[in-house]
Amino acid sequence: MTAAAGPGPTDLLGKLAASIAGGGVKLVDLTHTLSPDFPTIVMPPEFGQSAPFRMERISRYDGDGPAWYWNNISFGEHTGTHFDAPVHWFTGKDLPLNTVDTLPTADMLAPACIIDCARQAAEDADFLLTRQDVLDWEARHGRVPSRSWVLMRTDWSKKTGRDYANLTDDGAHTPGPDAEAIRWLVEERGIIGFGTETIGTDAGQAGHFDPPYPAHHFLHGAGRYGLQCLTNLDLLPPVGALVFAAPLKILHGSGSPLRVVALVGG
């Protein structure tokens, strides 16, 4: 007698679809609305600058198009809620499959660990996530799985305008990981990527770290990814969510705005 076969892929997908339809699995949108008012990263004046999102109407049921409405849009690759590919940073420039158009589709869906730093970020805009913070999180929720996203919840997404960018004369003041933490997550936990609610995966003052901008340095040097300008991380559990992040398929693209959706059990 042979053992009964387990559920096949069709059965599993059918159950997932039924769970979504019935509310057993919820879809949480982690994406900000892309608009001209959304803050764009500001580089030092000696460097090139990213263009903000712009929308130009082509027609809206008028003489330029009596039955249709559409727009021309333009933006920098790293605008709004967006994805960083390895080629974005010099440490990842020579890796294979390092652009958004070559991103393996299997990497677009991965489990997520949510590390809640909202209290610390409210007390200190320059709060840094440390290796010890992650170890403390693991003591409560288990080891960070390999090939998972680590998303740093700070509730920064609830800020708007000047408060969100938080720029002063010496640059931005926003939370992020310290160099030891992100290197350890990449090398010892094998994460697929790191995500934040701020404009970048690095802290605002990370240009002064060793190495400068360590999240970019270590993530992309290892062929891993970044997500930034996320929102609604407060709606996700510490473990158990799946994140779907599929950037636009731009030829040789270093990143792109995208719609990030989390699947969460009800």
Short mmCIF file of C-alpha atoms in Angstrom, two decimals:
data_model
loop_
_atom_site.label_atom_id
_atom_site.label_comp_id
_atom_site.label_asym_id
_atom_site.label_seq_id
_atom_site.Cartn_x
_atom_site.Cartn_y
_atom_site.Cartn_z
CA MET A 1 0.00 0.00 0.00
CA THR A 2 1.37 3.40 -0.92
CA ALA A 3 0.97 6.50 1.16
CA ALA A 4 -1.69 8.93 0.07
CA ALA A 5 -0.31 11.81 -1.93
CA GLY A 6 -0.40 15.23 -0.33
CA PRO A 7 -2.25 18.17 -1.83
CA GLY A 8 -0.90 19.18 -5.20
CA PRO A 9 -0.03 22.71 -6.33
CA THR A 10 -3.50 23.23 -7.80
CA ASP A 11 -5.12 22.30 -4.50
CA LEU A 12 -2.84 24.65 -2.54
CA LEU A 13 -3.49 27.55 -4.88
CA GLY A 14 -7.20 26.87 -4.79
CA LYS A 15 -7.17 26.94 -0.99
CA LEU A 16 -5.21 30.20 -1.05
CA ALA A 17 -7.69 31.80 -3.44
CA ALA A 18 -10.59 30.62 -1.28
CA SER A 19 -8.90 31.95 1.86
CA ILE A 20 -8.39 35.35 0.26
CA ALA A 21 -11.98 35.47 -0.98
CA GLY A 22 -13.29 34.39 2.43
CA GLY A 23 -11.11 36.75 4.44
CA GLY A 24 -8.96 34.06 6.00
CA VAL A 25 -5.96 35.61 4.27
CA LYS A 26 -5.89 39.40 4.14
CA LEU A 27 -4.00 41.56 1.66
CA VAL A 28 -2.31 44.58 3.24
CA ASP A 29 -1.14 47.37 0.95
CA LEU A 30 2.32 48.56 2.03
CA THR A 31 2.48 51.24 -0.67
CA HIS A 32 2.15 55.02 -0.56
CA THR A 33 0.16 56.74 -3.28
CA LEU A 34 2.57 58.05 -5.91
CA SER A 35 1.90 61.77 -6.28
CA PRO A 36 3.79 65.01 -6.97
CA ASP A 37 3.60 65.86 -3.28
CA PHE A 38 5.44 62.76 -2.06
CA PRO A 39 8.94 63.66 -0.77
CA THR A 40 11.88 62.71 -2.98
CA ILE A 41 15.37 61.99 -1.68
CA VAL A 42 17.65 65.04 -1.80
CA MET A 43 21.31 64.46 -2.60
CA PRO A 44 24.14 66.88 -1.78
CA PRO A 45 24.10 69.70 -4.36
CA GLU A 46 27.27 68.56 -6.10
CA PHE A 47 25.55 65.32 -7.19
CA GLY A 48 22.77 64.58 -9.66
CA GLN A 49 19.23 64.77 -8.31
CA SER A 50 16.28 62.41 -8.68
CA ALA A 51 13.25 63.85 -10.45
CA PRO A 52 10.02 63.87 -8.45
CA PHE A 53 6.86 62.25 -9.74
CA ARG A 54 5.11 64.28 -12.42
CA MET A 55 1.79 63.70 -14.19
CA GLU A 56 0.68 65.42 -17.38
CA ARG A 57 -2.84 64.90 -18.67
CA ILE A 58 -3.11 63.70 -22.27
CA SER A 59 -6.90 63.70 -22.46
CA ARG A 60 -9.97 63.33 -20.27
CA TYR A 61 -13.05 62.75 -22.45
CA ASP A 62 -12.32 65.95 -24.38
CA GLY A 63 -11.04 67.12 -27.76
CA ASP A 64 -7.70 65.36 -27.22
CA GLY A 65 -9.47 62.08 -26.59
CA PRO A 66 -13.29 62.14 -26.50
CA ALA A 67 -13.81 58.66 -25.03
CA TRP A 68 -10.74 58.15 -22.89
CA TYR A 69 -8.70 59.48 -19.99
CA TRP A 70 -4.93 58.97 -19.67
CA ASN A 71 -1.73 60.70 -18.58
CA ASN A 72 1.97 60.91 -19.26
CA ILE A 73 4.01 60.26 -16.13
CA SER A 74 7.68 60.70 -15.29
CA PHE A 75 9.75 60.03 -12.21
CA GLY A 76 13.16 58.92 -10.98
CA GLU A 77 13.58 55.19 -10.48
CA HIS A 78 13.86 55.71 -6.72
CA THR A 79 10.64 57.64 -6.13
CA GLY A 80 7.78 56.88 -3.74
CA THR A 81 7.53 53.34 -2.41
CA HIS A 82 10.33 51.77 -4.40
CA PHE A 83 12.67 48.84 -4.93
CA ASP A 84 16.48 48.90 -5.01
CA ALA A 85 18.22 46.34 -7.23
CA PRO A 86 21.85 45.30 -6.63
CA VAL A 87 23.13 47.38 -9.56
CA HIS A 88 21.95 50.51 -7.73
CA TRP A 89 25.16 50.49 -5.65
CA PHE A 90 28.75 50.11 -6.80
CA THR A 91 29.20 46.98 -4.68
CA GLY A 92 26.59 45.17 -6.80
CA LYS A 93 27.46 46.56 -10.22
CA ASP A 94 29.23 43.44 -11.51
CA LEU A 95 26.84 40.79 -10.18
CA PRO A 96 24.66 38.67 -12.47
CA LEU A 97 20.90 39.32 -12.53
CA ASN A 98 21.49 42.65 -10.80
CA THR A 99 18.87 44.83 -12.55
CA VAL A 100 15.10 45.00 -12.16
CA ASP A 101 14.51 43.47 -15.59
CA THR A 102 16.62 40.43 -14.68
CA LEU A 103 15.22 40.00 -11.15
CA PRO A 104 14.34 36.31 -10.63
CA THR A 105 10.57 36.02 -10.30
CA ALA A 106 11.02 33.64 -7.36
CA ASP A 107 12.50 36.55 -5.38
CA MET A 108 9.32 38.61 -5.77
CA LEU A 109 7.49 36.65 -3.04
CA ALA A 110 9.16 36.04 0.32
CA PRO A 111 8.30 35.82 4.04
CA ALA A 112 8.77 38.91 6.17
CA CYS A 113 10.00 39.62 9.69
CA ILE A 114 8.73 42.89 11.15
CA ILE A 115 10.98 44.46 13.79
CA ASP A 116 9.03 47.09 15.74
CA CYS A 117 11.20 50.13 16.46
CA ALA A 118 8.36 52.67 16.54
CA ARG A 119 8.88 53.69 20.17
CA GLN A 120 12.63 54.18 19.76
CA ALA A 121 12.21 56.14 16.52
CA ALA A 122 9.64 58.42 18.17
CA GLU A 123 12.16 59.20 20.90
CA ASP A 124 15.18 59.58 18.60
CA ALA A 125 14.98 60.42 14.89
CA ASP A 126 18.51 59.04 14.48
CA PHE A 127 17.72 55.69 16.12
CA LEU A 128 19.84 52.83 14.80
CA LEU A 129 18.78 49.20 14.70
CA THR A 130 21.58 47.08 16.18
CA ARG A 131 22.52 43.42 16.02
CA GLN A 132 21.48 43.10 19.65
CA ASP A 133 18.03 44.49 18.80
CA VAL A 134 17.61 41.73 16.23
CA LEU A 135 18.84 39.08 18.68
CA ASP A 136 16.31 40.33 21.23
CA TRP A 137 13.61 40.09 18.55
CA GLU A 138 14.73 36.53 17.74
CA ALA A 139 14.49 35.57 21.42
CA ARG A 140 10.77 36.40 21.23
CA HIS A 141 9.87 35.34 17.70
CA GLY A 142 12.47 32.85 16.50
CA ARG A 143 15.42 33.02 14.17
CA VAL A 144 15.17 35.27 11.12
CA PRO A 145 14.68 32.78 8.25
CA SER A 146 17.06 32.72 5.33
CA ARG A 147 15.73 34.45 2.19
CA SER A 148 13.23 36.53 4.15
CA TRP A 149 12.63 40.26 4.21
CA VAL A 150 13.48 42.15 7.39
CA LEU A 151 11.24 45.22 7.57
CA MET A 152 12.06 47.91 10.13
CA ARG A 153 8.85 49.37 11.50
CA THR A 154 9.27 52.94 12.76
CA ASP A 155 5.83 54.43 11.97
CA TRP A 156 7.78 57.04 9.98
CA SER A 157 5.21 56.57 7.22
CA LYS A 158 2.69 58.44 9.37
CA LYS A 159 4.73 61.65 8.94
CA THR A 160 4.21 64.02 6.01
CA GLY A 161 6.07 66.75 4.17
CA ARG A 162 9.06 68.29 5.95
CA ASP A 163 8.63 65.99 8.94
CA TYR A 164 8.97 62.95 6.70
CA ALA A 165 12.18 64.07 5.00
CA ASN A 166 13.43 65.64 8.28
CA LEU A 167 16.20 67.59 6.57
CA THR A 168 18.42 70.01 8.49
CA ASP A 169 21.64 71.82 7.64
CA ASP A 170 23.65 68.65 8.21
CA GLY A 171 21.41 66.35 6.18
CA ALA A 172 18.52 64.01 6.93
CA HIS A 173 17.76 62.66 10.37
CA THR A 174 15.86 59.40 9.96
CA PRO A 175 16.23 55.95 11.56
CA GLY A 176 17.87 52.91 9.98
CA PRO A 177 20.22 50.00 10.68
CA ASP A 178 23.77 50.37 11.89
CA ALA A 179 26.61 48.84 9.87
CA GLU A 180 27.10 45.80 12.10
CA ALA A 181 23.41 44.91 12.09
CA ILE A 182 22.91 45.00 8.33
CA ARG A 183 26.14 43.15 7.61
CA TRP A 184 25.18 40.46 10.12
CA LEU A 185 21.67 40.14 8.66
CA VAL A 186 23.12 39.65 5.18
CA GLU A 187 26.02 37.38 6.08
CA GLU A 188 24.70 35.42 9.08
CA ARG A 189 20.96 35.33 8.41
CA GLY A 190 20.98 35.36 4.62
CA ILE A 191 18.07 37.80 4.27
CA ILE A 192 16.67 38.49 0.82
CA GLY A 193 16.37 42.20 1.57
CA PHE A 194 15.77 44.98 4.06
CA GLY A 195 12.89 47.45 4.06
CA THR A 196 12.10 50.73 5.80
CA GLU A 197 9.38 53.35 6.10
CA THR A 198 11.84 56.16 5.37
CA ILE A 199 13.15 57.48 2.03
CA GLY A 200 16.16 55.13 2.09
CA THR A 201 17.16 51.77 3.54
CA ASP A 202 19.97 53.57 5.37
CA ALA A 203 19.67 56.00 8.27
CA GLY A 204 19.65 59.65 7.32
CA GLN A 205 23.15 60.19 8.70
CA ALA A 206 24.58 56.95 7.25
CA GLY A 207 26.94 58.82 4.95
CA HIS A 208 29.16 59.20 8.03
CA PHE A 209 29.18 55.46 8.84
CA ASP A 210 31.94 52.96 8.04
CA PRO A 211 31.33 51.99 5.31
CA PRO A 212 29.14 54.87 4.19
CA TYR A 213 25.54 53.82 3.61
CA PRO A 214 26.08 50.29 4.92
CA ALA A 215 22.61 48.99 4.02
CA HIS A 216 23.26 49.78 0.37
CA HIS A 217 26.87 48.57 0.62
CA PHE A 218 26.20 45.15 2.14
CA LEU A 219 22.77 44.39 0.68
CA HIS A 220 23.60 45.10 -2.92
CA GLY A 221 27.12 43.75 -2.71
CA ALA A 222 25.56 40.40 -1.80
CA GLY A 223 22.91 40.58 -4.53
CA ARG A 224 20.12 41.45 -2.10
CA TYR A 225 17.38 44.05 -2.35
CA GLY A 226 16.00 47.14 -0.67
CA LEU A 227 12.48 48.44 -0.12
CA GLN A 228 11.78 51.93 1.15
CA CYS A 229 8.92 54.33 1.74
CA LEU A 230 6.78 51.43 2.98
CA THR A 231 3.61 52.04 4.97
CA ASN A 232 1.16 50.05 7.10
CA LEU A 233 3.87 47.95 8.73
CA ASP A 234 1.89 48.39 11.96
CA LEU A 235 -0.77 46.12 10.40
CA LEU A 236 1.62 43.19 10.02
CA PRO A 237 2.51 40.55 12.65
CA PRO A 238 6.15 40.09 13.67
CA VAL A 239 6.25 36.84 11.67
CA GLY A 240 3.94 35.01 9.28
CA ALA A 241 3.37 37.56 6.51
CA LEU A 242 4.38 37.02 2.90
CA VAL A 243 5.48 40.07 0.92
CA PHE A 244 4.96 40.39 -2.83
CA ALA A 245 7.28 43.01 -4.33
CA ALA A 246 7.54 43.13 -8.14
CA PRO A 247 9.33 46.18 -9.56
CA LEU A 248 8.68 47.50 -13.05
CA LYS A 249 10.62 45.59 -15.70
CA ILE A 250 12.81 48.51 -16.81
CA LEU A 251 15.69 47.66 -19.14
CA HIS A 252 18.92 47.84 -17.11
CA GLY A 253 16.91 49.52 -14.33
CA SER A 254 18.50 50.14 -10.93
CA GLY A 255 15.11 50.21 -9.20
CA SER A 256 11.55 51.37 -9.62
CA PRO A 257 8.38 52.42 -7.86
CA LEU A 258 6.18 49.40 -7.24
CA ARG A 259 3.09 48.12 -5.44
CA VAL A 260 4.10 46.13 -2.35
CA VAL A 261 1.43 43.83 -0.92
CA ALA A 262 1.60 41.60 2.14
CA LEU A 263 -0.45 38.41 2.62
CA VAL A 264 -1.43 37.96 6.25
CA GLY A 265 -3.39 35.18 7.91
CA GLY A 266 -6.70 36.28 9.40
#
